[in-house]
Coordinates of C-alpha atoms and ligand atoms in Angstrom, one line a residue:
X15 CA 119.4 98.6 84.4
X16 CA 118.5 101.4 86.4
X17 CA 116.9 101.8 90.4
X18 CA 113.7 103.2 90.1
X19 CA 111.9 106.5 91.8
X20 CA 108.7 105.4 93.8
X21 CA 107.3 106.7 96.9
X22 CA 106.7 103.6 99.7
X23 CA 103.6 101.6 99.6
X24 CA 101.8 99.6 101.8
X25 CA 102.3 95.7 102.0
X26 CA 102.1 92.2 103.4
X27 CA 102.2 92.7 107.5
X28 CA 106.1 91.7 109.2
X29 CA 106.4 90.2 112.5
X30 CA 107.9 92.9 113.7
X31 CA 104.3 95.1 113.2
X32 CA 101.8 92.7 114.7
X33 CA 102.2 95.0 117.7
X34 CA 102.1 98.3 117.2
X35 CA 102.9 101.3 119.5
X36 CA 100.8 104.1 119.3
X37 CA 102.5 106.6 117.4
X38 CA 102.3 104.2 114.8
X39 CA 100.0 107.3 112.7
X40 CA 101.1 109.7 114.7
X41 CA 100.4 113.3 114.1
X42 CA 102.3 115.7 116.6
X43 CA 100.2 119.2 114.9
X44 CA 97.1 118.6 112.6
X45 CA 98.8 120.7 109.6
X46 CA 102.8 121.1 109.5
X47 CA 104.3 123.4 111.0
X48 CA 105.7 126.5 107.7
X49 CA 109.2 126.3 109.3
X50 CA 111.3 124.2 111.5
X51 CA 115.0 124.1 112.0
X52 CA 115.6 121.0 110.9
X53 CA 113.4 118.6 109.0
X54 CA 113.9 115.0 108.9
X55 CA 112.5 113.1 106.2
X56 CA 112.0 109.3 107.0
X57 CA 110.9 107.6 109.8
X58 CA 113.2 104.4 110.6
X59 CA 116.1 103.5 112.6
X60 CA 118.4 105.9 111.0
X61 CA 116.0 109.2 111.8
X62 CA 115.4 107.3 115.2
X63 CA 119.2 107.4 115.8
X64 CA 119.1 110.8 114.5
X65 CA 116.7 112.7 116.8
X66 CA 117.6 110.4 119.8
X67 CA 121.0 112.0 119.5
X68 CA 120.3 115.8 118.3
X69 CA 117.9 115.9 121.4
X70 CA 120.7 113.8 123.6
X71 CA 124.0 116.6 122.4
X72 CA 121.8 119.2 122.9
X73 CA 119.9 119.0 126.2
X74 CA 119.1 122.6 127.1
X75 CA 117.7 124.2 124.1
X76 CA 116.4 121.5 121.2
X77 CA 116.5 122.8 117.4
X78 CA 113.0 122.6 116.4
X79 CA 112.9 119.2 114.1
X80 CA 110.0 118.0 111.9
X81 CA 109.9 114.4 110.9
X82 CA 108.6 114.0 107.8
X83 CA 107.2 109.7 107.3
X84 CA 105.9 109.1 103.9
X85 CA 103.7 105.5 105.6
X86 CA 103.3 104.5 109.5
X87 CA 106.3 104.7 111.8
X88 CA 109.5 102.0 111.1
X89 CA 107.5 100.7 108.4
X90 CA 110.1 100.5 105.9
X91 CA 113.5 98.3 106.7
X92 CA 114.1 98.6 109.8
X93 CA 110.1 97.1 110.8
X94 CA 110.5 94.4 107.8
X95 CA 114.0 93.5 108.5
X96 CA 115.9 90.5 110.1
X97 CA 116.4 92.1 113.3
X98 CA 119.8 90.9 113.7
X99 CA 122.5 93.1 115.2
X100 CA 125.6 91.6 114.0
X101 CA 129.4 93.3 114.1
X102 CA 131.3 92.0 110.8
X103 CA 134.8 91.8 111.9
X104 CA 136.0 89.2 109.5
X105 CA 134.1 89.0 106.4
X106 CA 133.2 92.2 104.6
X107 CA 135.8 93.8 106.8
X108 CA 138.8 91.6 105.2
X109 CA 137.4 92.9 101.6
X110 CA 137.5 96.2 102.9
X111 CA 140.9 96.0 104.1
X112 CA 141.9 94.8 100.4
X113 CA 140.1 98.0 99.0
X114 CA 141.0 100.4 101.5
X115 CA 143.4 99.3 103.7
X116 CA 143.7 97.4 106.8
X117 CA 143.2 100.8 108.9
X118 CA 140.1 101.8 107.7
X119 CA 138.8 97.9 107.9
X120 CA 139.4 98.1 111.8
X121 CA 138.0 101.3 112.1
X122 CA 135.0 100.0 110.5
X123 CA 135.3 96.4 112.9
X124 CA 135.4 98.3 116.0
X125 CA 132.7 100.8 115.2
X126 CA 130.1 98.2 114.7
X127 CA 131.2 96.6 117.6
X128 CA 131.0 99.6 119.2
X129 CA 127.4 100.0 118.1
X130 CA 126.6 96.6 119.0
X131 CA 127.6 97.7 122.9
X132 CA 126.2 100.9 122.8
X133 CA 122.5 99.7 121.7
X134 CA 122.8 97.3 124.7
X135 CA 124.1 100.2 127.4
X136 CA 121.2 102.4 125.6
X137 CA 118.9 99.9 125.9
X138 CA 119.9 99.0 129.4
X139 CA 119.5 102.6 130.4
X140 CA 116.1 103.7 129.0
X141 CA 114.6 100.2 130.3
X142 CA 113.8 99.7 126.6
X143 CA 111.1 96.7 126.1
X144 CA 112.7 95.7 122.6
X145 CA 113.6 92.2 123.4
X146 CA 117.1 93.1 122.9
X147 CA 119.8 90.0 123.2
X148 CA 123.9 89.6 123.5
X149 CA 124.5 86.6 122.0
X150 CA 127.0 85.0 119.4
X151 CA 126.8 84.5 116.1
X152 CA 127.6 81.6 114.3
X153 CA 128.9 82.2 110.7
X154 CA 128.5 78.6 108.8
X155 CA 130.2 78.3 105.1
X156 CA 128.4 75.0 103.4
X157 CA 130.6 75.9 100.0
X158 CA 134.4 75.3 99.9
X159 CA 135.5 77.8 97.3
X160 CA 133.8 80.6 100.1
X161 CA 135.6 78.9 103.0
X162 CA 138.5 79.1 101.0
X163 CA 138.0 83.0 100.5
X164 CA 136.5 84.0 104.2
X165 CA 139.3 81.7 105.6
X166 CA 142.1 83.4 104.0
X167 CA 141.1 86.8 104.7
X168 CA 140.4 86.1 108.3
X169 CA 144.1 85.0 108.4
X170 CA 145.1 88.3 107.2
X171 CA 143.2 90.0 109.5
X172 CA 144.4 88.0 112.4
X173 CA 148.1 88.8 111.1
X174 CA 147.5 92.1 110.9
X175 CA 146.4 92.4 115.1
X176 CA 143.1 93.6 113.8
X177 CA 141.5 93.8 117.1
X178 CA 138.1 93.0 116.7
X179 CA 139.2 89.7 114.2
X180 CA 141.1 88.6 117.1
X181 CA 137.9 88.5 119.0
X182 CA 136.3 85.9 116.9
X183 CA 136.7 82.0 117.1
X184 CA 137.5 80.2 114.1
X185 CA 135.9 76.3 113.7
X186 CA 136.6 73.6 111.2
X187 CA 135.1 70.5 110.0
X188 CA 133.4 68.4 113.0
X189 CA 134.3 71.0 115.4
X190 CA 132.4 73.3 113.2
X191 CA 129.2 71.3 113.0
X192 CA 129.5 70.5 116.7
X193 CA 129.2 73.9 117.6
X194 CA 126.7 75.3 115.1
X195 CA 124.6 72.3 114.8
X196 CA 124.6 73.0 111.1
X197 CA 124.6 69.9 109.3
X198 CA 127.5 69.6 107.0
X199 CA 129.0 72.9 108.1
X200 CA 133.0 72.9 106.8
X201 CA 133.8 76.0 108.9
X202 CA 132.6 78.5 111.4
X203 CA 133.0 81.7 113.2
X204 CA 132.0 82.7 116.0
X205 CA 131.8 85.9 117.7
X206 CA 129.6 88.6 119.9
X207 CA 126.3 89.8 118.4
X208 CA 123.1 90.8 118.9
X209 CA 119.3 90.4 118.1
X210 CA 116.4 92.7 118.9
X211 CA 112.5 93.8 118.0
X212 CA 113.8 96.6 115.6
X213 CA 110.2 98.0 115.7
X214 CA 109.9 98.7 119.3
X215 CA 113.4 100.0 119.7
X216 CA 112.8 102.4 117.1
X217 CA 109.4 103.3 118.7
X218 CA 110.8 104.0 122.1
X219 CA 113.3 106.5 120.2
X220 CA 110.7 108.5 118.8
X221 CA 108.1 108.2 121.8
X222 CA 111.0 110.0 123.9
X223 CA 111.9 112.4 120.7
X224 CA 108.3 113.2 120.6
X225 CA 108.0 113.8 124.7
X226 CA 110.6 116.7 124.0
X227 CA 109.4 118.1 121.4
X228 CA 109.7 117.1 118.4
X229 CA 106.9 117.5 115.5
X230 CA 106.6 113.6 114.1
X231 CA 104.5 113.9 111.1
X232 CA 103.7 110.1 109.8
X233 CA 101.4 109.3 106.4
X234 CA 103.0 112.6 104.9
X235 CA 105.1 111.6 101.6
X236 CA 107.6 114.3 100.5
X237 CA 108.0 114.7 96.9
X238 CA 110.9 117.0 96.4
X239 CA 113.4 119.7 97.8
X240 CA 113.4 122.6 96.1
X241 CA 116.2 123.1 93.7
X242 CA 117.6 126.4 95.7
X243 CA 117.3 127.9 99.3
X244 CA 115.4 131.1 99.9
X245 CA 116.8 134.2 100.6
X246 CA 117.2 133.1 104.2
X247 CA 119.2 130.1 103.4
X248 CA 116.0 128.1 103.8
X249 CA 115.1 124.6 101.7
X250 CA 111.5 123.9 100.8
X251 CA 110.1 120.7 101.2
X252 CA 107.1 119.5 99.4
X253 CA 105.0 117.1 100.7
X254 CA 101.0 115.8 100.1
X255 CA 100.1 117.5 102.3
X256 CA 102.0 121.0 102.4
X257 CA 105.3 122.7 102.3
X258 CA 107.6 123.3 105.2
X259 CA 110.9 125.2 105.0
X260 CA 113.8 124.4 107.0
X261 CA 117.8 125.2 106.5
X262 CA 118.8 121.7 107.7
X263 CA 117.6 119.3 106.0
X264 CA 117.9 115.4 106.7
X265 CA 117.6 112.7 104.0
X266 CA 116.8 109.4 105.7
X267 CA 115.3 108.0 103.3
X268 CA 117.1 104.5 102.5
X269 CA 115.9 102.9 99.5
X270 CA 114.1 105.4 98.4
X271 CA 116.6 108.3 98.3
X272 CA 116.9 108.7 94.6
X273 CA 113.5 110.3 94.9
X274 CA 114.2 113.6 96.4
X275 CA 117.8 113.1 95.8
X276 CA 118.1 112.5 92.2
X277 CA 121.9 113.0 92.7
X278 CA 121.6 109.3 94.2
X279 CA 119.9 107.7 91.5
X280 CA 122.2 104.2 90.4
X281 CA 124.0 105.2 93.8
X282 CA 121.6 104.0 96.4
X283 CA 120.0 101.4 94.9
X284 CA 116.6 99.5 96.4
X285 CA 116.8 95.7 96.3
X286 CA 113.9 93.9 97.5
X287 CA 114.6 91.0 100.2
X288 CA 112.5 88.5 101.6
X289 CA 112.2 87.2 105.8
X290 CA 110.1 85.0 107.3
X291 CA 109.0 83.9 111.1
X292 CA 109.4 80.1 111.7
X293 CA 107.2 78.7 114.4
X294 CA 107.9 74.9 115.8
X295 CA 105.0 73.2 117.4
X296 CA 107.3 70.7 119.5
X297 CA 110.4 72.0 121.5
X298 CA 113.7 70.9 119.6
X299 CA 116.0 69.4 121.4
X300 CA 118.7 71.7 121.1
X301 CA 117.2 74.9 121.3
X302 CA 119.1 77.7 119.1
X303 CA 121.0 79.9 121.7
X304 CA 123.1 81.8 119.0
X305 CA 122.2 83.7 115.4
X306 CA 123.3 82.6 112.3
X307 CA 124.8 82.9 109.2
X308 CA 124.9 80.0 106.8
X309 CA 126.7 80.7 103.6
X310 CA 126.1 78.4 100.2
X311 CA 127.6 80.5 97.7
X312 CA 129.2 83.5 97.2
X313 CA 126.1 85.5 96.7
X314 CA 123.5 82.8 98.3
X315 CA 123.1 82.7 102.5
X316 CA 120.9 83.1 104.9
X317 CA 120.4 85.0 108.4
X318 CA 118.6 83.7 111.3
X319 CA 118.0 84.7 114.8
X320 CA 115.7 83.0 117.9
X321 CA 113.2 84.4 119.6
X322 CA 112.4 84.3 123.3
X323 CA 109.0 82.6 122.4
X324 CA 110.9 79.9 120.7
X325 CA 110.4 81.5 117.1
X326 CA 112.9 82.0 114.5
X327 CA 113.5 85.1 112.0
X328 CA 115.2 84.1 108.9
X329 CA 116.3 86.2 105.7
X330 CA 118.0 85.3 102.8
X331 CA 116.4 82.8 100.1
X332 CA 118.2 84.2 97.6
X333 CA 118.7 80.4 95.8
X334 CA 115.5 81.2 94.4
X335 CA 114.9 84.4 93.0
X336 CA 118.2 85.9 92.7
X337 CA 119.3 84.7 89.7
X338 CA 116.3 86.8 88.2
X339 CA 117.0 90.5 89.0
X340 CA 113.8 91.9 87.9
X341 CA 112.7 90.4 91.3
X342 CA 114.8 91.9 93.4
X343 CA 117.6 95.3 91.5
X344 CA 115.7 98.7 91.1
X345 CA 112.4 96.9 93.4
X346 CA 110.0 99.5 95.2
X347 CA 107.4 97.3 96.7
X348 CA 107.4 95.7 99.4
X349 CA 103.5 95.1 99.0
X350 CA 104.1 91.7 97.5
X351 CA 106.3 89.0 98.8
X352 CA 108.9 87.5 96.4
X353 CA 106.8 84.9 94.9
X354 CA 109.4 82.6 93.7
X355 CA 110.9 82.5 97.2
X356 CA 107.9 81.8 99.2
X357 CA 108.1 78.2 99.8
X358 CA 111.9 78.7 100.2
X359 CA 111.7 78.6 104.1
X360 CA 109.1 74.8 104.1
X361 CA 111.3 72.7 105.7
X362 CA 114.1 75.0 106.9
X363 CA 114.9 73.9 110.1
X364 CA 114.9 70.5 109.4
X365 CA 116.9 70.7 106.7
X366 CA 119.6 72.4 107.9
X367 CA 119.9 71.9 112.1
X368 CA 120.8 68.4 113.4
X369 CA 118.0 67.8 116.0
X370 CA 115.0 69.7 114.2
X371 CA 113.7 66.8 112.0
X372 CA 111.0 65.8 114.1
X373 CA 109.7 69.4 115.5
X374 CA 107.2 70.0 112.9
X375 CA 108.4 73.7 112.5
X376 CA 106.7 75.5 110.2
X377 CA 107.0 78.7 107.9
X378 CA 104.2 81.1 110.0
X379 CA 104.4 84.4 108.1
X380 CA 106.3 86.0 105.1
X381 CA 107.1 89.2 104.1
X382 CA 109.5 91.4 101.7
X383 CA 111.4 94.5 102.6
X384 CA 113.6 97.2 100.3
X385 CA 117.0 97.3 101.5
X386 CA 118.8 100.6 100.3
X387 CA 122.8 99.2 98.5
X388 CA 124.6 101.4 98.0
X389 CA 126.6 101.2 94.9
X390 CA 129.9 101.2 96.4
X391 CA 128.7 99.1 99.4
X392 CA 129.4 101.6 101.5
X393 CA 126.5 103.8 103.2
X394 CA 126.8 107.2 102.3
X395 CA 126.6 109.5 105.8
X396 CA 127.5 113.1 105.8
X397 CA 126.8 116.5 103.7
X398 CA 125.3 116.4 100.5
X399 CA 127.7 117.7 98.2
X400 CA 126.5 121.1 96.5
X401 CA 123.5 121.4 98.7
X402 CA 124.6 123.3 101.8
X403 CA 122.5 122.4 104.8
X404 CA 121.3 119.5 103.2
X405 CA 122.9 115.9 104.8
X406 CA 122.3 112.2 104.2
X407 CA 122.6 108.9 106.1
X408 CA 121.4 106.1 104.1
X409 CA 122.3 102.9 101.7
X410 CA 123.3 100.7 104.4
X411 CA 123.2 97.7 102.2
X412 CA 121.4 95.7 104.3
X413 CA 123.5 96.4 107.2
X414 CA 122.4 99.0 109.1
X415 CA 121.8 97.6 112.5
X416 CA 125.0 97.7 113.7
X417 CA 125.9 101.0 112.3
X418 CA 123.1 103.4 112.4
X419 CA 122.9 104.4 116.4
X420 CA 126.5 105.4 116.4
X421 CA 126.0 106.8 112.7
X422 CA 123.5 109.1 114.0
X423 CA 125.3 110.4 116.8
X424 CA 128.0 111.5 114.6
X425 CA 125.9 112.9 111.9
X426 CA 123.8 114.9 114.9
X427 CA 127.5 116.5 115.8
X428 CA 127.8 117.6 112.0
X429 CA 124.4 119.1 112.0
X430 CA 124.5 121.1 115.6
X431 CA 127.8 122.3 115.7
X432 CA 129.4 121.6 111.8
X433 CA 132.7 119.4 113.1
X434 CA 134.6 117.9 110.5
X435 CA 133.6 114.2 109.5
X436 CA 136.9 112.9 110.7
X437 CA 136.0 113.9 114.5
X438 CA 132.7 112.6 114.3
X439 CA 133.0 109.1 115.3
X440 CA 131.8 107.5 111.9
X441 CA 134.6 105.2 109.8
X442 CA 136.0 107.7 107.1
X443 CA 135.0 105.4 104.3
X444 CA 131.0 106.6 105.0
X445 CA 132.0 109.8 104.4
X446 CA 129.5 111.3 101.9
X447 CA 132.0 112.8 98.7
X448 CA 131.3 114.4 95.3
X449 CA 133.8 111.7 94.1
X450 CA 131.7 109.2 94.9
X451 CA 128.7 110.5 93.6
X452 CA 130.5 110.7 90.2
X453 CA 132.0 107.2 90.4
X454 CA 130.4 105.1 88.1
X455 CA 131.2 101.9 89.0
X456 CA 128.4 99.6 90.4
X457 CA 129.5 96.7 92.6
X458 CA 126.1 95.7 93.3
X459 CA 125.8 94.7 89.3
X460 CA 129.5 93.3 89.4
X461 CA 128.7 90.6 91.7
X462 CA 125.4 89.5 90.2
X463 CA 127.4 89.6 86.9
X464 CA 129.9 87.4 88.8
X465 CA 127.4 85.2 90.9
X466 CA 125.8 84.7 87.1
X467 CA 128.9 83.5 85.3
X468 CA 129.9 81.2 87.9
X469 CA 126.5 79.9 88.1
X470 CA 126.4 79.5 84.6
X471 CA 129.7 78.0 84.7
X472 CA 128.5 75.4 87.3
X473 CA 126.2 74.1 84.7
X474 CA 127.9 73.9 82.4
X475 CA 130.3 71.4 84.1
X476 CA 127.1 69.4 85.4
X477 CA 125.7 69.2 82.1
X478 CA 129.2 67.9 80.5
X479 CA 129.6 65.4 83.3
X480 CA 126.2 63.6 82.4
X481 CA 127.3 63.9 78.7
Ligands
FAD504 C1 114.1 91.9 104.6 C2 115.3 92.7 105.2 C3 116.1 92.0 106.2 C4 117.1 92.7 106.7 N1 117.8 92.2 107.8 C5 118.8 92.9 108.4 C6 119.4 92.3 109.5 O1 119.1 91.3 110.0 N2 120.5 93.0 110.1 C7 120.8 94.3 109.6 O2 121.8 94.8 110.0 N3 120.2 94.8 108.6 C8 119.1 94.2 108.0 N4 118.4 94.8 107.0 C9 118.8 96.1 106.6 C10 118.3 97.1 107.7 O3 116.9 96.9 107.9 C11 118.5 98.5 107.2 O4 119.9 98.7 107.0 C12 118.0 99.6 108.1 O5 116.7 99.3 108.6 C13 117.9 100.9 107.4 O6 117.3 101.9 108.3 P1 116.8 103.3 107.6 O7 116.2 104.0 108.7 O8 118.0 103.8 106.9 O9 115.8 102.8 106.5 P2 114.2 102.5 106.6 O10 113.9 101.7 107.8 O11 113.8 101.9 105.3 O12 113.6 103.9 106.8 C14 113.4 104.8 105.8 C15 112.1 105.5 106.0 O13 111.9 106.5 105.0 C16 110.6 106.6 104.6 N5 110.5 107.3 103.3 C17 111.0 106.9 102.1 N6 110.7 107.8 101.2 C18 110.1 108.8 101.8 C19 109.5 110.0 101.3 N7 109.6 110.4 100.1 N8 108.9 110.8 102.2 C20 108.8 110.5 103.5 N9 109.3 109.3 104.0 C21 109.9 108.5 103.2 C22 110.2 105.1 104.5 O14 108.8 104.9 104.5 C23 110.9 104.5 105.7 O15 110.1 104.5 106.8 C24 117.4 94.1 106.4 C25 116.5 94.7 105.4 C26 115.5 94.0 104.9 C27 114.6 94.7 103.9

């Protein structure tokens, strides 16, 4: 199976754009400008990061930067997703240190820590209205064979003196569902993280981009690069509505990358994702204070965070749709939500928190969003290889929150004053190579391969114990 090519279209509202800022259609110059020094195309968190910083490194004298937005402003992701800011230092991190070492999974810990503190010190000093919380989250495993595998690499981790893994607290059995309030939780973990409106943050990023200058063109679609530069080193890009040319140009595209960057095709891949807002009438009596994470299989969990207003945000659902990967591998659209999943969230709160039975809550809206995996699970940031001038920063694999502001401060140090990746801040393993782009290997296929054998297997052994 192959990711498609497709353009973004319009679909069933988020939470997170019921109130929208007003450079939602935004315009800066009725036609586009015919050259800039460096275009950005995409208009989420990561071309928010992006801007914020270029502007931020170079205070004096801006490049001139066009923002190319194929829809409305954050209207892809980062306005459809989860909003939760949270710093793995124990899970993905302890496969990473299998695959590439235990230096480059604490480099990766501590950067997304880093990130986590950095929104909240950015936040905290631009008086940003974003609804941006420190918390902890609270990592729940309901399956024992995954408890078995988080556990053990957690202990790894912690004998290792990986900093950031030494910052998280580990639970068990009753202690676990004491302090999670998950009903038949086996373990937890529990650690600093974050929550926010990723809509209004984003919107305050480009509000202030836009106040100094630059050119934020939303509703224009671009529909290719040109194969070569000009004789001035310049790139074309195509949109609907014009061409612009440009010798830096940015690809912040997620998901949809594969469409001006055919190069990414099967690398970046989308994969569609459902979240929902649950609304409960009466006040439970413990109120969540933390996000979550419950885990029920290997490739089955959910995310949730609370709301001031008493609301919760959960993601996940994947119990029922993902064993049917025309829903979700190679999905476009985020104009539908994922039918099978709908009714998954009925119920939720009761099922799962001790305390919630009686509270009425209620599934209050539902929407889908196209995450952008990346084939090697890793998000590709950096130069694009054979295209001088032109960079990337996408497939954050449904990650991205706590590693796209620091992300775009390094890549703005590449693009202003062309440092080496190494001293740009970002882990080395998001460095963007021409050996990854000719690595084959799909681990996003792998583990639905996996997830689907084990399933299978599971049946299997259900079916011969009625026999
Ligand atoms: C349902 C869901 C839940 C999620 N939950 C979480 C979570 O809780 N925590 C977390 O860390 N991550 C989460 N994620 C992932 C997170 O949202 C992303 O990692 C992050 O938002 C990526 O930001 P981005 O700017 O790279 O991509 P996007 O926000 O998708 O921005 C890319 C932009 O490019 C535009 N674009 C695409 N093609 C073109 C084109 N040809 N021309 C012009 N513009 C174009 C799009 O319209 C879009 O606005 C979730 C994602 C989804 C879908």
């Amino acid at each position: 199976m192959s990711s498609s090519n497709s353009l973004p279209a319009s679909g069933p509202i988020p939470f997170w754009r019921t109130d929208l800022g007003a450079l939602d259609n935004h315009r800066s110059t009725e036609v586009l400008p015919d050259v800039s020094d460096v275009v950005c195309i995409g208009a989420g968190y990561a071309a928010a990061a992006f801007v914020t910083h270029l502007q931020a490194l170079s205070p004096s004298e801006h490049p001139s930067v066009t923002v190319l937005e194929a829809r409305q402003l954050c209207s892809g992701a980062t306005g459809r997703n989860g909003g939760h800011l949270k710093p793995d230092a124990y899970q993905h991190i302890a496969s990473i240190a299998a695959s590439h070492g235990i230096d480059a999974a604490a480099e990766l810990a501590d950067f997304e820590v880093a990130n986590v503190y950095a929104v909240r010190d950015f936040v905290e000093r631009e008086h940003i209205d974003c609804d941006f919380a420190l918390t902890r989250a609270v990592d729940v495993q309901l399956d024992t064979g995954v408890h078995n595998r988080i556990k053990a690499g957690y202990d790894k981790l912690m004998a290792a003196g990986v900093h950031a893994a030494r910052n998280v607290q580990y639970y068990e059995g009753q202690a676990a569902e004491e302090i999670s309030g998950v009903k038949n939780a086996i373990s937890a973990y529990s650690y600093p993280a974050g929550h926010v409106w990723p809509y209004k943050l984003v919107h305050h990023m480009f509000a202030k981009a836009v106040a100094n200058g630059i050119n934020l063109q939303t509703n224009t679609p671009v529909t290719s690069i040109s194969d070569n530069q000009d004789a001035l080193g310049r790139w074309t890009v195509h949109t609907t509505r014009g061409s612009l040319k440009a010798k830096k140009v940015i690809v912040l595209t997620n998901a949809y990358t594969s469409t001006i960057l055919p190069e990414y095709k099967d690398k970046i891949i989308p994969y569609r994702a459902i979240c929902t807002r649950i609304v409960s009438p009466v006040k439970p009596p413990k109120p969540l204070l933390n996000t979550y994470a419950l885990r029920f299989a290997e490739w089955d969990f959910d995310y949730l965070i609370p709301r001031a207003d008493g609301s919760i945000i959960v993601g996940g659902a994947r119990r029922d749709f993902y064993h049917d990967i025309r829903q979700w591998y190679g999905r476009t659209d985020d104009d539908k939500v994922i039918e099978p999943a709908v009714r998954y969230f009925d119920g939720y709160m009761q099922r799962h928190f001790a305390g919630w039975e009686n509270t009425g809550a209620y599934t209050d809206k539902v929407w889908t969003g196209i995450m952008g995996y990346s084939a090697d699970r890793r998000p590709h940031v950096g130069k694009v290889p054979n295209k001088a001038g032109v960079y990337v920063m996408a497939g954050f694999t449904g990650h991205g929150m706590p590693q796209i502001f620091l992300c775009g401060q390094g890549l703005a140090k590449i693009v202003l004053d062309d440092i080496p990746f190494k001293d740009s801040g970002v882990p080395k393993i998001f460095e963007e190579t021409a050996s990854r782009l000719a690595d084959n290997r799909n681990l996003v296929l792998d583990t639905y391969h996996n997830a689907m054998n084990a399933m299978n297997a599971m049946n299997a052994m259900k079916t011969r114990a009625k026999i």
